[in-house]
mmCIF file of C-alpha atoms in Angstrom:
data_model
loop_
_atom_site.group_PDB
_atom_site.id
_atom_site.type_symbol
_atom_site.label_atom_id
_atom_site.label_comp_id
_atom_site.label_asym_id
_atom_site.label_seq_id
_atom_site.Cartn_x
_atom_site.Cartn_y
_atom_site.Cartn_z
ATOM 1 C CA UNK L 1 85.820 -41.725 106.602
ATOM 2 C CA UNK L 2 82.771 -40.853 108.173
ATOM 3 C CA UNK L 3 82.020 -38.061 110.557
ATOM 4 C CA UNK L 4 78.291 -39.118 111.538
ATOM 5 C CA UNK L 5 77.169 -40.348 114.777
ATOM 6 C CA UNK L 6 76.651 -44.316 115.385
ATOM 7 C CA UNK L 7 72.459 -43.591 114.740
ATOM 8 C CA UNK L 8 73.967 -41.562 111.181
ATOM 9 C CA UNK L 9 71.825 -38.838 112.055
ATOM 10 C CA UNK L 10 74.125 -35.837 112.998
ATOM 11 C CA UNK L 11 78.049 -35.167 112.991
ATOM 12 C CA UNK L 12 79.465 -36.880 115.183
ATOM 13 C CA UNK L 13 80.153 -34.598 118.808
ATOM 14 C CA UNK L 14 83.563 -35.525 120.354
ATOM 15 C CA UNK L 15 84.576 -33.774 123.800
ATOM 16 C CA UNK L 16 88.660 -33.227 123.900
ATOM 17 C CA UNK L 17 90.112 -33.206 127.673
ATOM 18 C CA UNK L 18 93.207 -31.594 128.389
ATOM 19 C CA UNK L 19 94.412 -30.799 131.662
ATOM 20 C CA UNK L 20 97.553 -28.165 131.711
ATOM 21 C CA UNK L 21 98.431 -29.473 128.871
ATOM 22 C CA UNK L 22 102.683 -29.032 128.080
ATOM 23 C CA UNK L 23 102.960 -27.349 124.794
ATOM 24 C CA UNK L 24 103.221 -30.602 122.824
ATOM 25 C CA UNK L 25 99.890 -32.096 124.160
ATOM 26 C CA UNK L 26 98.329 -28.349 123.845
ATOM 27 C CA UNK L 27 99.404 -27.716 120.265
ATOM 28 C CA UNK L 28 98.349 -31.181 119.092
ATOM 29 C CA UNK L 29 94.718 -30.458 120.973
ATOM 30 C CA UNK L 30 94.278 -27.666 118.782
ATOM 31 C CA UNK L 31 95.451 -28.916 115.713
ATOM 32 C CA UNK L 32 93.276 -32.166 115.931
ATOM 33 C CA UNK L 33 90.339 -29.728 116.551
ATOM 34 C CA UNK L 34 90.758 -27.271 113.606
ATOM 35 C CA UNK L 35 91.319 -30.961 111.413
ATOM 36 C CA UNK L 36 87.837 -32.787 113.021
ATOM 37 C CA UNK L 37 86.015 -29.545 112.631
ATOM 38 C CA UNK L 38 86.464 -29.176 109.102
ATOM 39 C CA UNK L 39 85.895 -32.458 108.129
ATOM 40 C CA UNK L 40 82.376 -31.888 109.975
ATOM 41 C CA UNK L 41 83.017 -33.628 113.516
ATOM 42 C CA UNK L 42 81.515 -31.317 116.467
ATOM 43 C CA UNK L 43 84.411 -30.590 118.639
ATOM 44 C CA UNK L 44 84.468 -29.808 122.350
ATOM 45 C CA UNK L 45 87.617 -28.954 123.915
ATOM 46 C CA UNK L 46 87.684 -29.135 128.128
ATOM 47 C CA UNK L 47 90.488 -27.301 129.277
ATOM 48 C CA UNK L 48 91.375 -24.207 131.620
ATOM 49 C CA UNK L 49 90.821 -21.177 130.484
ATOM 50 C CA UNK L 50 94.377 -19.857 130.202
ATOM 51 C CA UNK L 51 94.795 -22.800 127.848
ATOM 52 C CA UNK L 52 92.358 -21.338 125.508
ATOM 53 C CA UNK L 53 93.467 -18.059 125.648
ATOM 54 C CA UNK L 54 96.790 -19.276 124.883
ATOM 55 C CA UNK L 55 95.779 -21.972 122.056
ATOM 56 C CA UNK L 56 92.711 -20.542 121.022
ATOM 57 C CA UNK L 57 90.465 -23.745 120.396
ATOM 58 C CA UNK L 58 87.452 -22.085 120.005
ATOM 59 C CA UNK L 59 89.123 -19.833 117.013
ATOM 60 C CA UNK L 60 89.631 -23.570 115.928
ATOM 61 C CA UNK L 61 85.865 -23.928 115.309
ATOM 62 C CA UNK L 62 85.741 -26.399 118.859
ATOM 63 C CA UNK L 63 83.225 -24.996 121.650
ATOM 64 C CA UNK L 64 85.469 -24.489 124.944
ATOM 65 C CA UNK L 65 84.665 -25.852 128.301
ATOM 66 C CA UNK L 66 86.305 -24.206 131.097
ATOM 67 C CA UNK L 67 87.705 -27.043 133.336
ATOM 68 C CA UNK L 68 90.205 -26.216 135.919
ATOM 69 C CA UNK L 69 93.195 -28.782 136.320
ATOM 70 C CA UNK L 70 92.139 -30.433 139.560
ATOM 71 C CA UNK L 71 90.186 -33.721 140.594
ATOM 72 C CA UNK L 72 87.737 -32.132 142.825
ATOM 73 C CA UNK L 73 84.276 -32.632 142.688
ATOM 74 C CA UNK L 74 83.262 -29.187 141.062
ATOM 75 C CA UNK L 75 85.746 -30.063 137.938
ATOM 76 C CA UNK L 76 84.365 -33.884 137.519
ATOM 77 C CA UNK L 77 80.690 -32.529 137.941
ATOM 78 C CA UNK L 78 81.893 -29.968 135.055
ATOM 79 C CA UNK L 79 83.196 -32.619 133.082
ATOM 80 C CA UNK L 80 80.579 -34.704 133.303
ATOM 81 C CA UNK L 81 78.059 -32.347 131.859
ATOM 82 C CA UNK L 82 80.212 -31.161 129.262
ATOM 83 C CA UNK L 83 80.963 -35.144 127.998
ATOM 84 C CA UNK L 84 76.365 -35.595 128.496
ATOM 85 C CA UNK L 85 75.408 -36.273 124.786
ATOM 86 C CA UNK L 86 78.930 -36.407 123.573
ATOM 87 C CA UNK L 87 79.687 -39.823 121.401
ATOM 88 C CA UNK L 88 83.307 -39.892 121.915
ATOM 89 C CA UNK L 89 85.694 -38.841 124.644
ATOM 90 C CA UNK L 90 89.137 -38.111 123.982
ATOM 91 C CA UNK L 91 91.553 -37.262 126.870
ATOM 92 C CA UNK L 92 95.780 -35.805 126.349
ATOM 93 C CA UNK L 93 97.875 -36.811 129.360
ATOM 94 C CA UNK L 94 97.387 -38.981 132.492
ATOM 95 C CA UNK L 95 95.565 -36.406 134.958
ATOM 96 C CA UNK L 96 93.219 -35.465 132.035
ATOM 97 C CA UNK L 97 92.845 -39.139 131.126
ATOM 98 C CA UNK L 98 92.009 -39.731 134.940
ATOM 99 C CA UNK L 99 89.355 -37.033 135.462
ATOM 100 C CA UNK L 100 87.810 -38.388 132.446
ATOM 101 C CA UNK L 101 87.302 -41.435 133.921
ATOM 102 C CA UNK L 102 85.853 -40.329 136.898
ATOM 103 C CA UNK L 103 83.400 -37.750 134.849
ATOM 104 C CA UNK L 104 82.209 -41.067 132.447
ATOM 105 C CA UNK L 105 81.591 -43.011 135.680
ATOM 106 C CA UNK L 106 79.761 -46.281 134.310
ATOM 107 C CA UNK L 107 79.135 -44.735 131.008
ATOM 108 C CA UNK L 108 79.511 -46.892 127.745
ATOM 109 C CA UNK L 109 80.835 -43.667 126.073
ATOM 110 C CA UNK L 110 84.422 -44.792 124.194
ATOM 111 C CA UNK L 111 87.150 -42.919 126.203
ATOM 112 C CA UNK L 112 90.730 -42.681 124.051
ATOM 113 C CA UNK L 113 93.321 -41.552 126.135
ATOM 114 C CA UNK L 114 96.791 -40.113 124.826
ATOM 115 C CA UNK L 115 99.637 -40.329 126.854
ATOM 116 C CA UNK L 116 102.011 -37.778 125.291
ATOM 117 C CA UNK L 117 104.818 -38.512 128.039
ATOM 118 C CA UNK L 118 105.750 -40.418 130.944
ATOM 119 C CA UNK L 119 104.819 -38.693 134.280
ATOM 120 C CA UNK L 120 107.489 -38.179 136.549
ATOM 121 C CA UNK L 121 107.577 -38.553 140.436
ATOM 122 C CA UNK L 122 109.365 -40.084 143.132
ATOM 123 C CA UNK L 123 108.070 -41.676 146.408
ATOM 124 C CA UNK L 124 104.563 -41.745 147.170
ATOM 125 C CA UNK L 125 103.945 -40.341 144.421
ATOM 126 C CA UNK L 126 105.444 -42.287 142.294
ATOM 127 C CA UNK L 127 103.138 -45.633 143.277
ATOM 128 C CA UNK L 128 100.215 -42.908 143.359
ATOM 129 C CA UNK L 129 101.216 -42.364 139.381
ATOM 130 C CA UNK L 130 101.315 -46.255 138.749
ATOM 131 C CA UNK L 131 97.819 -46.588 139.939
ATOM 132 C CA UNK L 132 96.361 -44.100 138.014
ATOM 133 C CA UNK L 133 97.963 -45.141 134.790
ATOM 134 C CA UNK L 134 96.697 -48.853 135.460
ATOM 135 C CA UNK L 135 93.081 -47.335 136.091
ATOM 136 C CA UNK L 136 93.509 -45.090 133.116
ATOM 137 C CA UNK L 137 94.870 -47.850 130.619
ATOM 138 C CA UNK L 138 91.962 -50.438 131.661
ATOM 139 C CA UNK L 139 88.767 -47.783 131.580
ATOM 140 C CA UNK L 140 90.366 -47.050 128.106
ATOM 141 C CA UNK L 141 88.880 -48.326 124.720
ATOM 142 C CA UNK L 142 92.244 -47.236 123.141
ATOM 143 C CA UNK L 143 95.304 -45.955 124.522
ATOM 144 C CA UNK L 144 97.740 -43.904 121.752
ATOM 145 C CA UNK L 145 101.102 -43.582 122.586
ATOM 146 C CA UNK L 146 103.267 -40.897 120.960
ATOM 147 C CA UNK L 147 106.108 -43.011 121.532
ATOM 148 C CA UNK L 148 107.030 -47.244 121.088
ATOM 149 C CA UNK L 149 108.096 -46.935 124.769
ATOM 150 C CA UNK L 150 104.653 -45.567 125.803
ATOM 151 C CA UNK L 151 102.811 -48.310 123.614
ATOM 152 C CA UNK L 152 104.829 -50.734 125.503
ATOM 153 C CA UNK L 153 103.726 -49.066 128.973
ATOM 154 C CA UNK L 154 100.644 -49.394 128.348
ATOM 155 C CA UNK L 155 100.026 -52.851 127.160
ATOM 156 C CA UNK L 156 102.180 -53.397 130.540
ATOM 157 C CA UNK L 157 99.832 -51.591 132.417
ATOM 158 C CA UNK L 158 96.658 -53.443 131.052
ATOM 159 C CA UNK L 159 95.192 -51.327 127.819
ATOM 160 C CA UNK L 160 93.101 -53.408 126.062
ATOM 161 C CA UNK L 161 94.447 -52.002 122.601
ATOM 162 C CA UNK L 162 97.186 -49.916 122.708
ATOM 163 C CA UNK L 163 98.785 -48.035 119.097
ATOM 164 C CA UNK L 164 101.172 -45.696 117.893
ATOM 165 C CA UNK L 165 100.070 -42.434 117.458
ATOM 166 C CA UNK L 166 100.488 -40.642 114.616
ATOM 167 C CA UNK L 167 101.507 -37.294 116.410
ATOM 168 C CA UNK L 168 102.604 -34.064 113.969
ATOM 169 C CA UNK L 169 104.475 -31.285 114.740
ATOM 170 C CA UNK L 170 101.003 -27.966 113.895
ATOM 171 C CA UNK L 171 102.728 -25.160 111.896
ATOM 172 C CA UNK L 172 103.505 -21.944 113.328
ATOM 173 C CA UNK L 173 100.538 -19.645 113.994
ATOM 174 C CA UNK L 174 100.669 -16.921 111.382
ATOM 175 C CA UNK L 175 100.236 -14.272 114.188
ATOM 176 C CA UNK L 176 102.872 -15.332 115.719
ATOM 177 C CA UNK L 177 105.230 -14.749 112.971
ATOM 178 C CA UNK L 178 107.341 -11.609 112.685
ATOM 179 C CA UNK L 179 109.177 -11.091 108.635
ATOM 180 C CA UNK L 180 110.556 -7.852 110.058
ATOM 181 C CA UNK L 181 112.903 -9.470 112.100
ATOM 182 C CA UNK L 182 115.604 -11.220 110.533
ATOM 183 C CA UNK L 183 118.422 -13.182 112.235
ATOM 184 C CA UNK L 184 120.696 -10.659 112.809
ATOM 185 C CA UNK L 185 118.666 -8.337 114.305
ATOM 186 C CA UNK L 186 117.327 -11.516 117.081
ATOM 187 C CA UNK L 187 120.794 -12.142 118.026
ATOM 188 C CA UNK L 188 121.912 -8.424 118.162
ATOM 189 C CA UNK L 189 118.244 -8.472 120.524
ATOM 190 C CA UNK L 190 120.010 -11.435 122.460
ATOM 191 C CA UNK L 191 123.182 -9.742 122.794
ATOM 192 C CA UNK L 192 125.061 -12.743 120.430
ATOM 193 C CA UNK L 193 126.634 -10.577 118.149
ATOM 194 C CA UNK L 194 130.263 -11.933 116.969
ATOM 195 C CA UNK L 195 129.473 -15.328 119.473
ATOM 196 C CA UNK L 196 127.871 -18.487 119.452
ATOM 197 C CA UNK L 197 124.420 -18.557 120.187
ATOM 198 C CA UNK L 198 122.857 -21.825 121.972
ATOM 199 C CA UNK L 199 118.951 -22.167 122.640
ATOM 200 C CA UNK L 200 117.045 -24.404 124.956
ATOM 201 C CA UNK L 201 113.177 -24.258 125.072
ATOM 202 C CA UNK L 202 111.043 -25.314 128.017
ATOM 203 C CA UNK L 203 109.450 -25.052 130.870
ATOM 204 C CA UNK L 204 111.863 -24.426 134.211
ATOM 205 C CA UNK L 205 111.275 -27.627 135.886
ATOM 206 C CA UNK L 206 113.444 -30.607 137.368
ATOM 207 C CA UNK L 207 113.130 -33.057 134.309
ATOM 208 C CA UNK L 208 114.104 -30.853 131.497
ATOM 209 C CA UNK L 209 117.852 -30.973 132.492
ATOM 210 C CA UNK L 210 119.009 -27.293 133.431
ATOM 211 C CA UNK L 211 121.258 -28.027 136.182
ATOM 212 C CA UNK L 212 123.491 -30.389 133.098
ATOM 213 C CA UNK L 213 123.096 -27.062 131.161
ATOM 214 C CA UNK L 214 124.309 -25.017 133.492
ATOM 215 C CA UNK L 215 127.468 -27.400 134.183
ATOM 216 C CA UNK L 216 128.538 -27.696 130.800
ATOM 217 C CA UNK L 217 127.998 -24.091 130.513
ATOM 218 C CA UNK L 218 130.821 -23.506 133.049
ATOM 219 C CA UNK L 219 133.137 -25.315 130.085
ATOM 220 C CA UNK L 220 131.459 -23.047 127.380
ATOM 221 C CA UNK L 221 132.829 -20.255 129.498
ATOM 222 C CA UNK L 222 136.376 -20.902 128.904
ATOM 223 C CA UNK L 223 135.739 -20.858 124.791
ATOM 224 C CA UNK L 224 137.091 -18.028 122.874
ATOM 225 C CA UNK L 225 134.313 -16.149 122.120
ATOM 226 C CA UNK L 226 132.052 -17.630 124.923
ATOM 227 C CA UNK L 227 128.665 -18.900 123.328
ATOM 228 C CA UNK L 228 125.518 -17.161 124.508
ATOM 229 C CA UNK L 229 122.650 -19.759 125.952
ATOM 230 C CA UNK L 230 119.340 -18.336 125.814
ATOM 231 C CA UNK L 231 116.736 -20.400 127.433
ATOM 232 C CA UNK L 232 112.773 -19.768 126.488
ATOM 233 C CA UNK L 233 110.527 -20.674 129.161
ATOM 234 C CA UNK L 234 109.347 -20.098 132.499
ATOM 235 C CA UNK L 235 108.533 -22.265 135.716
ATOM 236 C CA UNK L 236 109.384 -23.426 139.604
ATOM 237 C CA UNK L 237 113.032 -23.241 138.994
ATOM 238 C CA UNK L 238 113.693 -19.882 137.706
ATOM 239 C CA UNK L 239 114.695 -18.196 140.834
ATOM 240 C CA UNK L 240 117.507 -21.541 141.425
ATOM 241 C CA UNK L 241 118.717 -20.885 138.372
ATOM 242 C CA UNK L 242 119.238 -17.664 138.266
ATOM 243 C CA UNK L 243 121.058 -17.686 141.127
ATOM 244 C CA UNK L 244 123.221 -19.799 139.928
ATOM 245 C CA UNK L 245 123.868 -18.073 136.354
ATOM 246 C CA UNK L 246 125.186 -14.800 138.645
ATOM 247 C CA UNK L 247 126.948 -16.580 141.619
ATOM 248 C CA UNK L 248 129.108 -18.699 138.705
ATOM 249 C CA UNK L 249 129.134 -15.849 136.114
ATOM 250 C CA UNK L 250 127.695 -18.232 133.460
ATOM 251 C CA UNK L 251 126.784 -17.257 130.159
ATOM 252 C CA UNK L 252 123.277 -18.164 130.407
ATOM 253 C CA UNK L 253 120.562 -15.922 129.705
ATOM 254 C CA UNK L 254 116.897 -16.728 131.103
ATOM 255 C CA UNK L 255 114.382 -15.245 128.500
ATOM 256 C CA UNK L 256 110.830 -16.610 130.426
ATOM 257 C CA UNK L 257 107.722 -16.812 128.129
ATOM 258 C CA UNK L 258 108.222 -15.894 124.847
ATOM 259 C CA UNK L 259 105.853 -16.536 121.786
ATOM 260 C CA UNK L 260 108.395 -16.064 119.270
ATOM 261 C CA UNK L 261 110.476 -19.048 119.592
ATOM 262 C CA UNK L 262 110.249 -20.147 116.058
ATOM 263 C CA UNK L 263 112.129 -17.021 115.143
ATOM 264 C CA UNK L 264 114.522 -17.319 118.291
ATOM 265 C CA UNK L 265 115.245 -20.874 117.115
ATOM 266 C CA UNK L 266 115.647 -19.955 113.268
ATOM 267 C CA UNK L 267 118.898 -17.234 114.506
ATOM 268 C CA UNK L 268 120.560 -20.405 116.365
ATOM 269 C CA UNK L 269 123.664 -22.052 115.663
ATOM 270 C CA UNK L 270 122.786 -24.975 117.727
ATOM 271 C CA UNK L 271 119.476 -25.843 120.242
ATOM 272 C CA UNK L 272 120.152 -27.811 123.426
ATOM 273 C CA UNK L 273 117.844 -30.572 124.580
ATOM 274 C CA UNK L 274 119.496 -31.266 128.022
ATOM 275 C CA UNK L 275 116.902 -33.325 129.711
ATOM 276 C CA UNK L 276 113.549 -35.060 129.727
ATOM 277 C CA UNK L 277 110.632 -32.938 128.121
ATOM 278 C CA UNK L 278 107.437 -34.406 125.893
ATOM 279 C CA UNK L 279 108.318 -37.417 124.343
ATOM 280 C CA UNK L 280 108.206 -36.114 121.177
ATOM 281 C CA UNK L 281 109.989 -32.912 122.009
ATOM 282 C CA UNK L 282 108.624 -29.857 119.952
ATOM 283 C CA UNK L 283 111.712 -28.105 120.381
ATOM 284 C CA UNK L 284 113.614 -31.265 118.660
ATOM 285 C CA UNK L 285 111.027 -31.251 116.234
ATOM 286 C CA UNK L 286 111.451 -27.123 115.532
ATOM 287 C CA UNK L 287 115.128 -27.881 115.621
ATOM 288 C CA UNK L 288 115.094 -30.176 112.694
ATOM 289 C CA UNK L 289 112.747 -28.572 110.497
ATOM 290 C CA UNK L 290 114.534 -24.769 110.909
ATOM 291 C CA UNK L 291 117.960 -26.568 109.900
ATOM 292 C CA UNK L 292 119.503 -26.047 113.626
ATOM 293 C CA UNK L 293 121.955 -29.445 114.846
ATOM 294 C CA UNK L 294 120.477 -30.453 117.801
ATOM 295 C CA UNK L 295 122.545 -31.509 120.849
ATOM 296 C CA UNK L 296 120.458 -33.517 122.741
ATOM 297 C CA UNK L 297 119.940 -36.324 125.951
ATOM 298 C CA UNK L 298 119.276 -39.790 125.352
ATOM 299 C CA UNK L 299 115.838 -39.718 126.909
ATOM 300 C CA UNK L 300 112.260 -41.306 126.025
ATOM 301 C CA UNK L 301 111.222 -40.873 122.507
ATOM 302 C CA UNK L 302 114.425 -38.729 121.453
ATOM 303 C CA UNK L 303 116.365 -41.618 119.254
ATOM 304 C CA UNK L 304 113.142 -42.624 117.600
ATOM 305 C CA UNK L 305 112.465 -39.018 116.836
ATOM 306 C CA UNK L 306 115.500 -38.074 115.497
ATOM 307 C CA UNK L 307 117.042 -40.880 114.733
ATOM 308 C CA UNK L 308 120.859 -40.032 112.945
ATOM 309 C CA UNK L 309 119.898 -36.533 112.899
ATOM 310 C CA UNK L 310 121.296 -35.152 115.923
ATOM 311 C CA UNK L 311 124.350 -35.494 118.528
ATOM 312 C CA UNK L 312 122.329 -37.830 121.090
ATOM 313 C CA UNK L 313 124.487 -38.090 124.612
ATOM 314 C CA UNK L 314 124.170 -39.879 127.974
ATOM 315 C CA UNK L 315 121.064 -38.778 130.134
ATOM 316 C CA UNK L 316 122.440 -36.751 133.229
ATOM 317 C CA UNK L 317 126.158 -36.121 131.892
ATOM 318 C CA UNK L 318 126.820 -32.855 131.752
ATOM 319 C CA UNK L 319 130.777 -33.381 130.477
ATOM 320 C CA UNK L 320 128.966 -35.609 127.523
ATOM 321 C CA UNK L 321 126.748 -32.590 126.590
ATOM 322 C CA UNK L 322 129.324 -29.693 126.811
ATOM 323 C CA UNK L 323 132.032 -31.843 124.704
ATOM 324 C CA UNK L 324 129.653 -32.574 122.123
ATOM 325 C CA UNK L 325 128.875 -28.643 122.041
ATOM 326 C CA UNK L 326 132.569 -27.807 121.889
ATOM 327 C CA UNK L 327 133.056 -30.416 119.273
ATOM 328 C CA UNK L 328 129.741 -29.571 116.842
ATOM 329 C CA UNK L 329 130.779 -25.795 117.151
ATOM 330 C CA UNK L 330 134.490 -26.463 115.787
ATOM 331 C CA UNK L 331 132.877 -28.613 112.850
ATOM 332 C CA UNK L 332 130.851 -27.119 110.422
ATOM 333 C CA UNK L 333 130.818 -29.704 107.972
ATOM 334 C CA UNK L 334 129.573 -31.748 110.998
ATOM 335 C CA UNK L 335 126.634 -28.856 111.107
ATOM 336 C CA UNK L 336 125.867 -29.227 107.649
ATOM 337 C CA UNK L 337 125.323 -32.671 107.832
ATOM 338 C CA UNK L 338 123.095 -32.616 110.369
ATOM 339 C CA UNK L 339 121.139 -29.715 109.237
ATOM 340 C CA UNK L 340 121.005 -32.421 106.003
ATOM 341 C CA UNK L 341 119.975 -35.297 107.745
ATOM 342 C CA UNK L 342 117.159 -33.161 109.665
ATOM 343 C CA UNK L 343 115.161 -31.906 107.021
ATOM 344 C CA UNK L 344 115.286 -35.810 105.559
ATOM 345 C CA UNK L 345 114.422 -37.027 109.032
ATOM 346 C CA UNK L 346 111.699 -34.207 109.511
ATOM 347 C CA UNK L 347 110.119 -35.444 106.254
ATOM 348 C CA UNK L 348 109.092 -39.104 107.503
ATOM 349 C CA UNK L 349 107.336 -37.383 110.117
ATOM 350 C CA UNK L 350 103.541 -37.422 109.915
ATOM 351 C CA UNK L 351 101.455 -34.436 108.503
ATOM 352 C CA UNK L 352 98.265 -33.040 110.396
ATOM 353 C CA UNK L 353 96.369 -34.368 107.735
ATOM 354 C CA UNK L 354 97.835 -38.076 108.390
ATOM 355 C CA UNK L 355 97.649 -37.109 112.200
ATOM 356 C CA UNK L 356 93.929 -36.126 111.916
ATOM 357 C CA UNK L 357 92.832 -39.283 109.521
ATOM 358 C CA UNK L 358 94.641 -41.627 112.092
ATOM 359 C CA UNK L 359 92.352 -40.621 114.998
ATOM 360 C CA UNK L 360 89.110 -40.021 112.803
ATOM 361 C CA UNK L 361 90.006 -44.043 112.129
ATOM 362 C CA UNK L 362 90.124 -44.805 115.277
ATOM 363 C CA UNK L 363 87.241 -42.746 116.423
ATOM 364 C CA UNK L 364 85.113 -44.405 113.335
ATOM 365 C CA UNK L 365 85.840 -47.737 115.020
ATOM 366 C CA UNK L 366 84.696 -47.121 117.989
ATOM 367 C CA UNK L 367 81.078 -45.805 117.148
ATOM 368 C CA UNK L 368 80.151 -46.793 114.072
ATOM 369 C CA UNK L 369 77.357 -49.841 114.456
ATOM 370 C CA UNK L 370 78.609 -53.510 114.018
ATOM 371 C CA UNK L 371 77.340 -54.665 110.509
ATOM 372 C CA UNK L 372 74.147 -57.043 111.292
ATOM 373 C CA UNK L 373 74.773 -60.312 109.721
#
């Protein structure tokens, strides 16, 4: 594949938008960079500046743009310059997307957009969210969807060419990692010594299901010994749910921000899923690969993710989730067999490598000349 502009005179320069970026979106940002990069594409990565510090594109090899996450004139303007000379604009989510629209303007730059989930709202917002994604799918020269549901959305909502993506799960940063700590000494940390431990991931918001964790953990409080849930992740909702954890004496532990998950994850005996997150769901994707059954909602991309490999329930049932908890943690053959049936599942994912050659493909096809015949 080539990496050469459409005049075949230098690399080809392709400007990565990103808005807040959720941790699948981010991750997959800076894995895509570090893959273009060394295979000689100039990368750009627009995105704020606490996404950087936090995913380090430009230790990547990509040049960072600081662009705030708004629509406002100063962060188009900034986005415009930034995507001047570029050959190639790639956008990760439906704000991003949107802001790259407005910074291209009448441009005949290729914009392909990645939709990485389905954007929530209700109301106003909601029909607010529909127009954007129809403006978003049309401007687009390609729309990837991590999903087949968000394929389907957007050939519904008028993308000219709309195609799986090929979406990998990036390895653990090697900083990140900590051999000193074995399991025993993270649940002993956690205060699950002799007890189940149970471990959601995510960021405290509406969507991601808490307030069906926090039911069913009113069941797990009658077990004998009561499981421990930790929950990784911070957001809007903390203070609600904390509240809740001390006025029902749950046996739920809020952790916040933590940049040892992998490691938290690895000293599990099961990881919750108990709501709506990225369609393809890092934390499922962790899950599978550390050997942990999964317990998760029936949501978006979840089935085609996982497929056999975990206990799938009912969106929004909290009795669903907690039995299938209570029922996983009395079966360890059942365990076994999923912790089987993950790593087999985790291998027909893609690789970075696969990830990277499917969008230098579709980058290729977009700005390489049309043969003269």
């Amino acid at each position: 594949m080539s990496s050469h502009s459409p005049h075949g005179q230098s690399p080809l320069r392709t400007v990565q938008v990103l808005g807040g970026g959720n941790a699948a979106s981010s991750a997959h940002v800076r894995s895509l960079a570090a893959g273009l990069v060394a295979r000689g594409v100039r990368v750009t990565v627009c995105a704020p500046t606490e996404s950087d510090h936090a995913y380090d594109f430009t230790g990547a090899g990509a040049d960072h743009v600081p662009v705030p996450r708004s629509s406002d004139p100063a962060s188009v303007a900034a986005l415009r310059a930034a995507c001047t000379d570029a050959d190639l604009v790639h956008a990760h989510g439906l704000h991003a997307s949107f802001r790259a629209v407005l910074a291209l303007g009448g441009r005949r730059t290729p914009l392909v957009v990645t939709w990485h989930n389905r954007a929530h709202a209700e109301g106003a917002r909601a029909h607010l969210l529909r127009l954007l994604e129809r403006r978003v799918a049309r401007a687009a020269a390609v729309v990837l969807g991590t999903t087949s549901d968000l394929v389907d959305r957007a050939r519904r909502t008028g993308a000219r060419d709309a195609r799986l993506a090929a979406v990998a799960l990036p390895g653990p940063r090697r900083a990140e990692e900590d051999p000193e700590r074995p399991r025993a000494k993270v649940r002993a940390e956690l205060g699950a010594i002799g007890r189940p431990l149970l471990m959601a991931v995510g960021s405290l918001e509406r969507p991601r299901g808490y307030d069906v964790l926090l039911d069913a953990a009113r069941v797990w409080g009658r077990l004998d010994p009561v499981p421990l849930v930790a929950v990784a992740g911070e957001g809007p909702l903390r203070a609600e749910l904390q509240r809740r954890i001390e006025d029902e004496a749950l046996p739920v532990r809020l952790l916040g921000r933590r940049d040892d998950v992998s490691e938290l994850l690895a000293a599990a005996d099961l990881a919750l899923l108990p709501g709506a997150g990225e369609s393809r769901s890092v934390l499922a994707q962790e899950a599978l690969h550390a050997r942990v059954p999964l317990v998760a909602a029936l949501t978006g991309g979840v089935r085609e993710l996982v497929g056999d490999a975990a206990e799938l329930v009912p969106h929004g049932d909290a009795d669903a989730f907690a039995d299938a908890v209570v029922r996983l943690l009395a079966d360890p053959e059942r365990r076994e067999l999923l912790r089987e049936s993950g790593i087999r599942q985790a291998a027909t994912w893609p690789s970075e490598d696969e990830t990277v050659a499917q969008v230098l493909s579709v980058y290729d096809e977009l700005t390489q000349p049309l043969p003269m015949i």
